[in-house]
PDB file of C-alpha atoms and ligand atoms in Angstrom:
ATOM      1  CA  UNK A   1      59.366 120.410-177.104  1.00 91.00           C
ATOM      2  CA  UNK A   2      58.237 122.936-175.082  1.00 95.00           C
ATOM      3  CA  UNK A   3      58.757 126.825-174.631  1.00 97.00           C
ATOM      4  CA  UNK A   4      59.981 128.298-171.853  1.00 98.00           C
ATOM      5  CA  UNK A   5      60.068 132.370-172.413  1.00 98.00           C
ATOM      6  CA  UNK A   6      61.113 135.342-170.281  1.00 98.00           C
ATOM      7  CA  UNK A   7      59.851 138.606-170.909  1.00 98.00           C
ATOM      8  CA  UNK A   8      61.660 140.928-168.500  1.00 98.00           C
ATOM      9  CA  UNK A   9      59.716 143.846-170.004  1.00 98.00           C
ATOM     10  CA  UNK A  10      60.673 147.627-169.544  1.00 98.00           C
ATOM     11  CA  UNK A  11      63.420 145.856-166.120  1.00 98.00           C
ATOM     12  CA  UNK A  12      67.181 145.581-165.686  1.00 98.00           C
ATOM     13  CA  UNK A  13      70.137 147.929-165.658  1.00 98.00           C
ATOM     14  CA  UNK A  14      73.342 146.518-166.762  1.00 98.00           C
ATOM     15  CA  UNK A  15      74.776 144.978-163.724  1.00 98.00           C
ATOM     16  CA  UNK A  16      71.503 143.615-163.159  1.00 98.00           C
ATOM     17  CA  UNK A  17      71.545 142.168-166.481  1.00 98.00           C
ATOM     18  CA  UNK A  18      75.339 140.571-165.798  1.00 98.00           C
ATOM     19  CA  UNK A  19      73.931 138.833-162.474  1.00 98.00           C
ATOM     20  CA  UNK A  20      71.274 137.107-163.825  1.00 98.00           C
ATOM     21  CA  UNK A  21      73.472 135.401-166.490  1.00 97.00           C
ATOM     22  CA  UNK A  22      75.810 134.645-163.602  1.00 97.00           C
ATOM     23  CA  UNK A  23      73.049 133.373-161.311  1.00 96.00           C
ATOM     24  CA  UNK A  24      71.557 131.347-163.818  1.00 95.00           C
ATOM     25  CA  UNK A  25      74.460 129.754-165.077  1.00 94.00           C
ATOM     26  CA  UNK A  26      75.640 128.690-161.668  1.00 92.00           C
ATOM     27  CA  UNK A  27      72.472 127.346-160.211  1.00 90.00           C
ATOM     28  CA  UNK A  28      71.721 125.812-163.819  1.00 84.00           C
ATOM     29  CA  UNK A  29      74.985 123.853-163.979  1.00 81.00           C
ATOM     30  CA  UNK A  30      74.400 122.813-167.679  1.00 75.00           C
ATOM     31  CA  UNK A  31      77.121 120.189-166.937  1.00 67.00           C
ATOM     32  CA  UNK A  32      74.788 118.469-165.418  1.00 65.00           C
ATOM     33  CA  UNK A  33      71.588 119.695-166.625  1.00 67.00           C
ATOM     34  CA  UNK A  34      70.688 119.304-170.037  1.00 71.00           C
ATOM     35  CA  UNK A  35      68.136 120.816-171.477  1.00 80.00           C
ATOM     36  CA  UNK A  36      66.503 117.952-173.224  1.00 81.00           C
ATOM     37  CA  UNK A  37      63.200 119.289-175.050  1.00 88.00           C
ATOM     38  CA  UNK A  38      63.178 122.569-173.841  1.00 93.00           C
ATOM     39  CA  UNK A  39      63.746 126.132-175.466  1.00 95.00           C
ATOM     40  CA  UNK A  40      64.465 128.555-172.747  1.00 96.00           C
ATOM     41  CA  UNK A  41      64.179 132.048-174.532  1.00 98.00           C
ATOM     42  CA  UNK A  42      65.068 135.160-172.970  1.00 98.00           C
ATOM     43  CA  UNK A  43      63.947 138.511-174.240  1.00 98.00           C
ATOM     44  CA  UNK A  44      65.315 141.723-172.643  1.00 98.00           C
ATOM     45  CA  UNK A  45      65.360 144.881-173.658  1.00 98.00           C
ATOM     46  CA  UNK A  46      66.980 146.427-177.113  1.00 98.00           C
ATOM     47  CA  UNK A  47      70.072 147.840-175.196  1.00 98.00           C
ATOM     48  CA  UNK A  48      70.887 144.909-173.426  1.00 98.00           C
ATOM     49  CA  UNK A  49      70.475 142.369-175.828  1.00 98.00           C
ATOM     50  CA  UNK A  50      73.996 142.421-177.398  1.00 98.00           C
ATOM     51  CA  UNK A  51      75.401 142.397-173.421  1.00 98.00           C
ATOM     52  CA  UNK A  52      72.824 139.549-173.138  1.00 98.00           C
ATOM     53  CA  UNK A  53      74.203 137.973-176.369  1.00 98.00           C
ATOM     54  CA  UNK A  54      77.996 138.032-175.513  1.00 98.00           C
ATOM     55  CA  UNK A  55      76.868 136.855-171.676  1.00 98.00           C
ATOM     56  CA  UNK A  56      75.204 133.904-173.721  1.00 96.00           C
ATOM     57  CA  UNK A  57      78.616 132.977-175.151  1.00 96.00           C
ATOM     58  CA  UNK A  58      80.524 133.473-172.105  1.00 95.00           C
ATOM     59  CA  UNK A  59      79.089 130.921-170.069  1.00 94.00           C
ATOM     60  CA  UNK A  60      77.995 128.560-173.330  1.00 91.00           C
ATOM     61  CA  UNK A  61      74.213 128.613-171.979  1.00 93.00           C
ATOM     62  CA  UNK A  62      71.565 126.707-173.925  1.00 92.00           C
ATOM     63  CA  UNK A  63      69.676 129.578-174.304  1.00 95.00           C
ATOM     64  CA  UNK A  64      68.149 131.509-177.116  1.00 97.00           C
ATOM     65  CA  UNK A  65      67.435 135.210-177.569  1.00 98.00           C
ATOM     66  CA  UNK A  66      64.523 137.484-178.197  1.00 98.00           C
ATOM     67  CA  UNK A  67      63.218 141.141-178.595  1.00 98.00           C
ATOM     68  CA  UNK A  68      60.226 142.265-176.703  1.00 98.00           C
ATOM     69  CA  UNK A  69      58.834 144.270-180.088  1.00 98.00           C
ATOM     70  CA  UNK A  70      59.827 144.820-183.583  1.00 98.00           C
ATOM     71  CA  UNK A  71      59.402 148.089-185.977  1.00 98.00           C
ATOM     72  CA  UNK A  72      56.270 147.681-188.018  1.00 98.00           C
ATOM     73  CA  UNK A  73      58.190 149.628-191.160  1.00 98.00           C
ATOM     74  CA  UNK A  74      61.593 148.526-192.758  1.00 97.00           C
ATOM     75  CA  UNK A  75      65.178 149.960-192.160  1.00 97.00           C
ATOM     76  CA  UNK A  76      65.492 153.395-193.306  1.00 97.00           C
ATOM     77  CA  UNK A  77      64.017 157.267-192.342  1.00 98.00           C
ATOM     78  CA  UNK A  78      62.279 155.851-188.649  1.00 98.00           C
ATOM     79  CA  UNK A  79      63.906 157.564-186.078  1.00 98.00           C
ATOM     80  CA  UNK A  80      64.161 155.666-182.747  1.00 97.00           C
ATOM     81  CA  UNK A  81      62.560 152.291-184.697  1.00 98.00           C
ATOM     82  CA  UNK A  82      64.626 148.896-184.320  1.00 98.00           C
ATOM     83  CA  UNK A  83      64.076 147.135-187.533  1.00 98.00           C
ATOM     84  CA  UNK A  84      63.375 143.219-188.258  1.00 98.00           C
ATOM     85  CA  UNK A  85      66.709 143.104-189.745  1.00 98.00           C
ATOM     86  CA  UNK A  86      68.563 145.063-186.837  1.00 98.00           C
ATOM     87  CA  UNK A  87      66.942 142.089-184.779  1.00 98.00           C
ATOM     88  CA  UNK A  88      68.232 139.339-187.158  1.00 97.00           C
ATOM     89  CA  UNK A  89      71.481 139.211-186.414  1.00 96.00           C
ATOM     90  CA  UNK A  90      71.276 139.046-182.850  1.00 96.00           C
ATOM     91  CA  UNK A  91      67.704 137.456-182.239  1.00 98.00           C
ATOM     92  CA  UNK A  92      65.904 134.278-182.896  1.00 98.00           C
ATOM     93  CA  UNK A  93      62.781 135.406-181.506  1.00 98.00           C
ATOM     94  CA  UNK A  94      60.289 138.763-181.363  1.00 98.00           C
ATOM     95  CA  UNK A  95      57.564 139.350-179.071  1.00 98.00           C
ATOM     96  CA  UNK A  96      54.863 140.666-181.496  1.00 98.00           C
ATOM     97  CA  UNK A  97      51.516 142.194-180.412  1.00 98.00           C
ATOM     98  CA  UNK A  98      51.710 141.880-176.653  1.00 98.00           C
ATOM     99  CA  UNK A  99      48.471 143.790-174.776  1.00 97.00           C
ATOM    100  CA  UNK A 100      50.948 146.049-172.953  1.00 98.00           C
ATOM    101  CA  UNK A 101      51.888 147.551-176.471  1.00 98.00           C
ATOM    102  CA  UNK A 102      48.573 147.207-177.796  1.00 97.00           C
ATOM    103  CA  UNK A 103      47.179 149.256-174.974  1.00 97.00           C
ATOM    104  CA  UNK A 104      49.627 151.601-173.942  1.00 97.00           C
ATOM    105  CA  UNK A 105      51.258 152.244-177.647  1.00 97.00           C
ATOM    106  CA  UNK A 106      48.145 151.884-179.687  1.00 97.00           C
ATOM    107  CA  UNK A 107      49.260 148.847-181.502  1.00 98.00           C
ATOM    108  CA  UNK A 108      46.647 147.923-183.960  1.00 98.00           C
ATOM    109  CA  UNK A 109      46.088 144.685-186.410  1.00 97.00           C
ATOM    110  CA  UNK A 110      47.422 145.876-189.357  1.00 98.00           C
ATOM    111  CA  UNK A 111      50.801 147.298-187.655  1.00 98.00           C
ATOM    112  CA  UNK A 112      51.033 144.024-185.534  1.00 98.00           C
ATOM    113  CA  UNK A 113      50.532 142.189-189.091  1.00 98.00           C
ATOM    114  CA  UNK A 114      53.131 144.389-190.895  1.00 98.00           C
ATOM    115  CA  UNK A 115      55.746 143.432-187.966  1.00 98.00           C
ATOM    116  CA  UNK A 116      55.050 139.650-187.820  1.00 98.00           C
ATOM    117  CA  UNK A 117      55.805 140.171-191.691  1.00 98.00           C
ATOM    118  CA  UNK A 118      58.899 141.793-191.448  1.00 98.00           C
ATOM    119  CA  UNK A 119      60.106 139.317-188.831  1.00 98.00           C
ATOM    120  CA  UNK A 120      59.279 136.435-191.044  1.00 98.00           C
ATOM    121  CA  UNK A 121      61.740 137.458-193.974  1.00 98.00           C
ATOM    122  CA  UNK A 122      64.515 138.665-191.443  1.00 98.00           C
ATOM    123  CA  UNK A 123      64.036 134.975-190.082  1.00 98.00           C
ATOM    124  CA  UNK A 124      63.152 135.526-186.854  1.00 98.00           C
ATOM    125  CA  UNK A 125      60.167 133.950-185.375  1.00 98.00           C
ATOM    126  CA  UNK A 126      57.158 135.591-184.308  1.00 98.00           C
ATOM    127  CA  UNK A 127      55.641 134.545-180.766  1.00 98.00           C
ATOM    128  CA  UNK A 128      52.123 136.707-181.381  1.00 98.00           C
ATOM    129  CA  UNK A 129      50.234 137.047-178.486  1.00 98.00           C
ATOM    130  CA  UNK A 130      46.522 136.777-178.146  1.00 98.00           C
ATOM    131  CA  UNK A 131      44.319 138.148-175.603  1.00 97.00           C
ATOM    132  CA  UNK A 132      41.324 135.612-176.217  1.00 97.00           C
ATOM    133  CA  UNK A 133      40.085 133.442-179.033  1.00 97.00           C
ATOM    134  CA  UNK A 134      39.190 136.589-180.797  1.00 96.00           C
ATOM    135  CA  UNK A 135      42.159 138.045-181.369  1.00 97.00           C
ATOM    136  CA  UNK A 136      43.175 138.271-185.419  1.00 97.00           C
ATOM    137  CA  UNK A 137      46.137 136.013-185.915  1.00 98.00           C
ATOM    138  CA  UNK A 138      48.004 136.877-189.019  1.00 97.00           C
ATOM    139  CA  UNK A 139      50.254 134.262-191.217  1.00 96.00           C
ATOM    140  CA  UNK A 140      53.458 133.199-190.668  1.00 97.00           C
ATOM    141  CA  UNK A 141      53.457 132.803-186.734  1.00 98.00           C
ATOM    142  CA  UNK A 142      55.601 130.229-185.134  1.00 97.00           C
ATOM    143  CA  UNK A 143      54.236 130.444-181.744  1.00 98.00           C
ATOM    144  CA  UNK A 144      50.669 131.883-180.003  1.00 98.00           C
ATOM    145  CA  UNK A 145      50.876 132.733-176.219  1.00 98.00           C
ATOM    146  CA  UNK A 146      47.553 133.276-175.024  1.00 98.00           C
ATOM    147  CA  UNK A 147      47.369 135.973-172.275  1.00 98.00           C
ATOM    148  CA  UNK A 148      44.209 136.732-171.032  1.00 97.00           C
ATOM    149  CA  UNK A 149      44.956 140.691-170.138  1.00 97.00           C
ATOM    150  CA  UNK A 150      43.324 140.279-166.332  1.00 97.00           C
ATOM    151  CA  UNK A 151      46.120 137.610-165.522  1.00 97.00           C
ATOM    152  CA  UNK A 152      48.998 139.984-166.329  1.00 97.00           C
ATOM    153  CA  UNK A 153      50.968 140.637-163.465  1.00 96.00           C
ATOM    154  CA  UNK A 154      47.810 139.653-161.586  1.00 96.00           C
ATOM    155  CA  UNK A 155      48.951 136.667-159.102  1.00 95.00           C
ATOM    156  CA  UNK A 156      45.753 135.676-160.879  1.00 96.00           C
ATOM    157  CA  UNK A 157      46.793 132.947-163.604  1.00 95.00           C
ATOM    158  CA  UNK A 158      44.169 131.190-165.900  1.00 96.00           C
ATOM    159  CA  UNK A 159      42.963 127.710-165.548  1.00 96.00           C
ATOM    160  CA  UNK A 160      45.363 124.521-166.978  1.00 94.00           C
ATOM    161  CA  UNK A 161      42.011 123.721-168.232  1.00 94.00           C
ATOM    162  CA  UNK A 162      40.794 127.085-170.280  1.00 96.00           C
ATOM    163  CA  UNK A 163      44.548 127.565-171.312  1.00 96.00           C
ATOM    164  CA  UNK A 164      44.323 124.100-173.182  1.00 95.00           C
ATOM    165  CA  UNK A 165      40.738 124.708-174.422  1.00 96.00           C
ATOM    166  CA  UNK A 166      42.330 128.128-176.323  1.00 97.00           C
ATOM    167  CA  UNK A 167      45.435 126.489-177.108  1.00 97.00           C
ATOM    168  CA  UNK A 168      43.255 123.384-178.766  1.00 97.00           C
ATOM    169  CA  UNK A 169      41.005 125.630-180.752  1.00 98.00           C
ATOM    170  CA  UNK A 170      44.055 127.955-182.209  1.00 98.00           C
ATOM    171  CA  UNK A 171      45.652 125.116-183.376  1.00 97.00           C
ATOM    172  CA  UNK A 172      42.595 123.351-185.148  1.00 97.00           C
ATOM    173  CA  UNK A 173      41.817 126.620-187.561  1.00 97.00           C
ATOM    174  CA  UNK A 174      45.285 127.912-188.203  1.00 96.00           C
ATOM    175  CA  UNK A 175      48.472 126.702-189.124  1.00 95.00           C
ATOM    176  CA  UNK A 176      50.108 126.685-185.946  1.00 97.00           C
ATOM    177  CA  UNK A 177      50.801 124.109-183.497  1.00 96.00           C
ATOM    178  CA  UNK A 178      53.173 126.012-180.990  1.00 98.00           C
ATOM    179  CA  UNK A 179      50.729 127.356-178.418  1.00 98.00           C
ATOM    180  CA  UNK A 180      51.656 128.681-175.309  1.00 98.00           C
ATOM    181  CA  UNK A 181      50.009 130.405-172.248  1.00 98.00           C
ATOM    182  CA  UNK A 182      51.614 133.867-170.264  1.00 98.00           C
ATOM    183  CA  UNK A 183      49.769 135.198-167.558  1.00 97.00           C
ATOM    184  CA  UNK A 184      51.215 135.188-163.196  1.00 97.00           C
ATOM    185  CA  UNK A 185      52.901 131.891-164.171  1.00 97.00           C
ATOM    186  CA  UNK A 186      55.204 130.834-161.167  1.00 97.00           C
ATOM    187  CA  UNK A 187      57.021 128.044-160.087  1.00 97.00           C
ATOM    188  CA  UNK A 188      54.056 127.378-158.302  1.00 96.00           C
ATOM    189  CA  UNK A 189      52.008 127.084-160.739  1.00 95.00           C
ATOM    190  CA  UNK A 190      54.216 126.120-163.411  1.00 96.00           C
ATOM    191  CA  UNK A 191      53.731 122.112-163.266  1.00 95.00           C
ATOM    192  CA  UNK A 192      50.114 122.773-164.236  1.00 94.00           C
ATOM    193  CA  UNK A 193      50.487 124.522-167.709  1.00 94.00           C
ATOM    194  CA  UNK A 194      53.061 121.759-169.067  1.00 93.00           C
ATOM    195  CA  UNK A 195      51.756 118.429-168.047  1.00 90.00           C
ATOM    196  CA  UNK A 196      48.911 118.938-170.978  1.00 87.00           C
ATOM    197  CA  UNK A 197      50.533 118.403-174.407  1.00 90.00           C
ATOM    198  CA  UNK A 198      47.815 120.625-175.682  1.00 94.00           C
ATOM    199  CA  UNK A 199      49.688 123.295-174.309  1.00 96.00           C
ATOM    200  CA  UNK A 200      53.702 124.039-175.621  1.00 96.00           C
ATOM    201  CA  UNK A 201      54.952 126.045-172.779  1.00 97.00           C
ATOM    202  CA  UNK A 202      54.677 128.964-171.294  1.00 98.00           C
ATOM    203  CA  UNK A 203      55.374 132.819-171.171  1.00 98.00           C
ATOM    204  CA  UNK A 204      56.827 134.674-167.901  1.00 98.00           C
ATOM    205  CA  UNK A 205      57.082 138.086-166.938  1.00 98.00           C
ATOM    206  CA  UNK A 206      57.692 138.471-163.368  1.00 98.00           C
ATOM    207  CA  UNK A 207      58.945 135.055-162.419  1.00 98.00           C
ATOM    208  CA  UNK A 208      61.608 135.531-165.060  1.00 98.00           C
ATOM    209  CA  UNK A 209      63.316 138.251-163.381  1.00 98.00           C
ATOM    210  CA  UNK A 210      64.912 136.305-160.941  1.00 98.00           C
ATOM    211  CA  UNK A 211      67.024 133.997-161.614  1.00 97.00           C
ATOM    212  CA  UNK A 212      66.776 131.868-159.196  1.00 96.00           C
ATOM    213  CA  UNK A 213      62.387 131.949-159.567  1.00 97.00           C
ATOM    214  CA  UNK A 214      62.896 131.184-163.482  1.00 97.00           C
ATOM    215  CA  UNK A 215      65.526 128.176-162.754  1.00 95.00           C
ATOM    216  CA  UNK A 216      62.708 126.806-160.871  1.00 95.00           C
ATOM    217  CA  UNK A 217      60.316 127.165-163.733  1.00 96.00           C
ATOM    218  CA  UNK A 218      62.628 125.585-166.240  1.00 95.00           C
ATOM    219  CA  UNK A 219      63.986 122.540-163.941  1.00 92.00           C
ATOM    220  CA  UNK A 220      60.610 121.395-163.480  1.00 92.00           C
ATOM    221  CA  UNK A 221      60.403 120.970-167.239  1.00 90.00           C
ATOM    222  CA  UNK A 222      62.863 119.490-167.581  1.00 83.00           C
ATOM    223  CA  UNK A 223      62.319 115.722-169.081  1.00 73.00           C
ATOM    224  CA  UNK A 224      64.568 113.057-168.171  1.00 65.00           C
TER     225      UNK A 224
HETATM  226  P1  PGA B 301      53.469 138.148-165.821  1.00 59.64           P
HETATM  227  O1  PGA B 301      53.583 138.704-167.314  1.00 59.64           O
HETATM  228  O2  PGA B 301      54.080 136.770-165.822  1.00 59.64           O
HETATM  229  O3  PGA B 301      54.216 139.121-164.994  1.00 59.64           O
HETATM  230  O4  PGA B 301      52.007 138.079-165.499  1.00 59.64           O
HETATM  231  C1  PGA B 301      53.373 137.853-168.397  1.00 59.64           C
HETATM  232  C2  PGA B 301      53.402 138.635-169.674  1.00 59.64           C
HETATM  233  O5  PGA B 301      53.009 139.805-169.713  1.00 59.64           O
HETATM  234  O6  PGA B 301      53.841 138.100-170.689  1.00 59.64           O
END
């Protein structure tokens, strides 16, 4: 199986938001595509995740749901926090710990920990990102994407070959054995990261936003 995941970050407006589900779903043609083996997760922002949700239904598109970030405290007295259980009932997925909220919202361990946590007993899984082998990785993670911070939004991607040496040595001393790499990934580029089965897919940010550049990505993983 592997992961195919869209982060469309702090991006959209509503009708922006309706096009891409209409774009994809026309150059997709899930009639005749099938997507054998692959989870294609989107994650856009809170406020257009239920328009995502119901645009989801309307066409009947194979694809899954996730929030870019996750209040580290439960429901209650937290104004302007989304809660784990909020997420649950529209959400498979949360981005937890990405280096854009670890550096520009002071996001440390043990509110990153708290979150992945929280997302574990609303059910939703955790994709925890890691900016190097150093990184603390807590329990109960589903998936890693390793993103080395100097290939975000770079045009600068990390090797096939260094993304499989992480990916190898995450899963031999924890638990996990969903490992994925995010970084200037491109359709270009794209064939590289999944023909290793070390590695489980990847993690987009600008090729996402287009529909037609994240069809691309997706096709070409698309097993037969
Ligand atoms: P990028 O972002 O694909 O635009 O480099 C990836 C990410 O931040 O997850």
């Amino acid at each position: 199986m592997k992961y195919i995941i869209a982060n469309w970050k702090s991006n959209k407006q509503v009708e922006e938001v309706k096009d891409w589900f209409n774009k994809f779903h026309s150059l997709a043609n899930f009639k005749q595509n099938n997507l054998n083996d692959i989870e294609v997760v989107v994650c856009p922002s809170f406020v257009h995740l239920q328009l995502a949700r119901s645009l989801i239904n309307k066409y009947n598109l194979p694809i899954k749901l996730g929030a870019q970030n996750v209040s580290p405290e439960t429901s209650g007295a937290y104004t302007g926090e989304i809660s784990a259980e909020m997420l649950g009932e529209l959400v498979g997925y949360v981005i937890i710990g990405h280096s854009e909220r670890r550096d520009n919202f002071s996001e440390n361990d043990k509110m990153l920990f708290q979150k992945v946590g929280l997302a574990k007993e609303a059910g939703l899984k955790s994709i925890f990102c890691i900016q190097g082998k150093e990184t603390l990785i807590p329990n109960n993670v589903s998936i890693i994407a390793y993103e080395p911070v100097w290939a975000i939004g770079t045009g600068k991607a990390e090797t096939p070959e260094n993304t499989a040496e992480v990916a190898s040595y995450v899963k031999r001393k924890y638990p996990i054995d969903t490992v994925i790499y995010g970084g200037s990934v491109t359709k270009d580029t794209i064939a590289d990261f999944i023909k290793t089965d070390t590695l489980d897919g990847v993690l987009a940010g600008g090729a996402s936003l287009d529909p037609d550049h994240f069809w691309q990505i997706v096709r070409q993983c698309q097993v037969d």
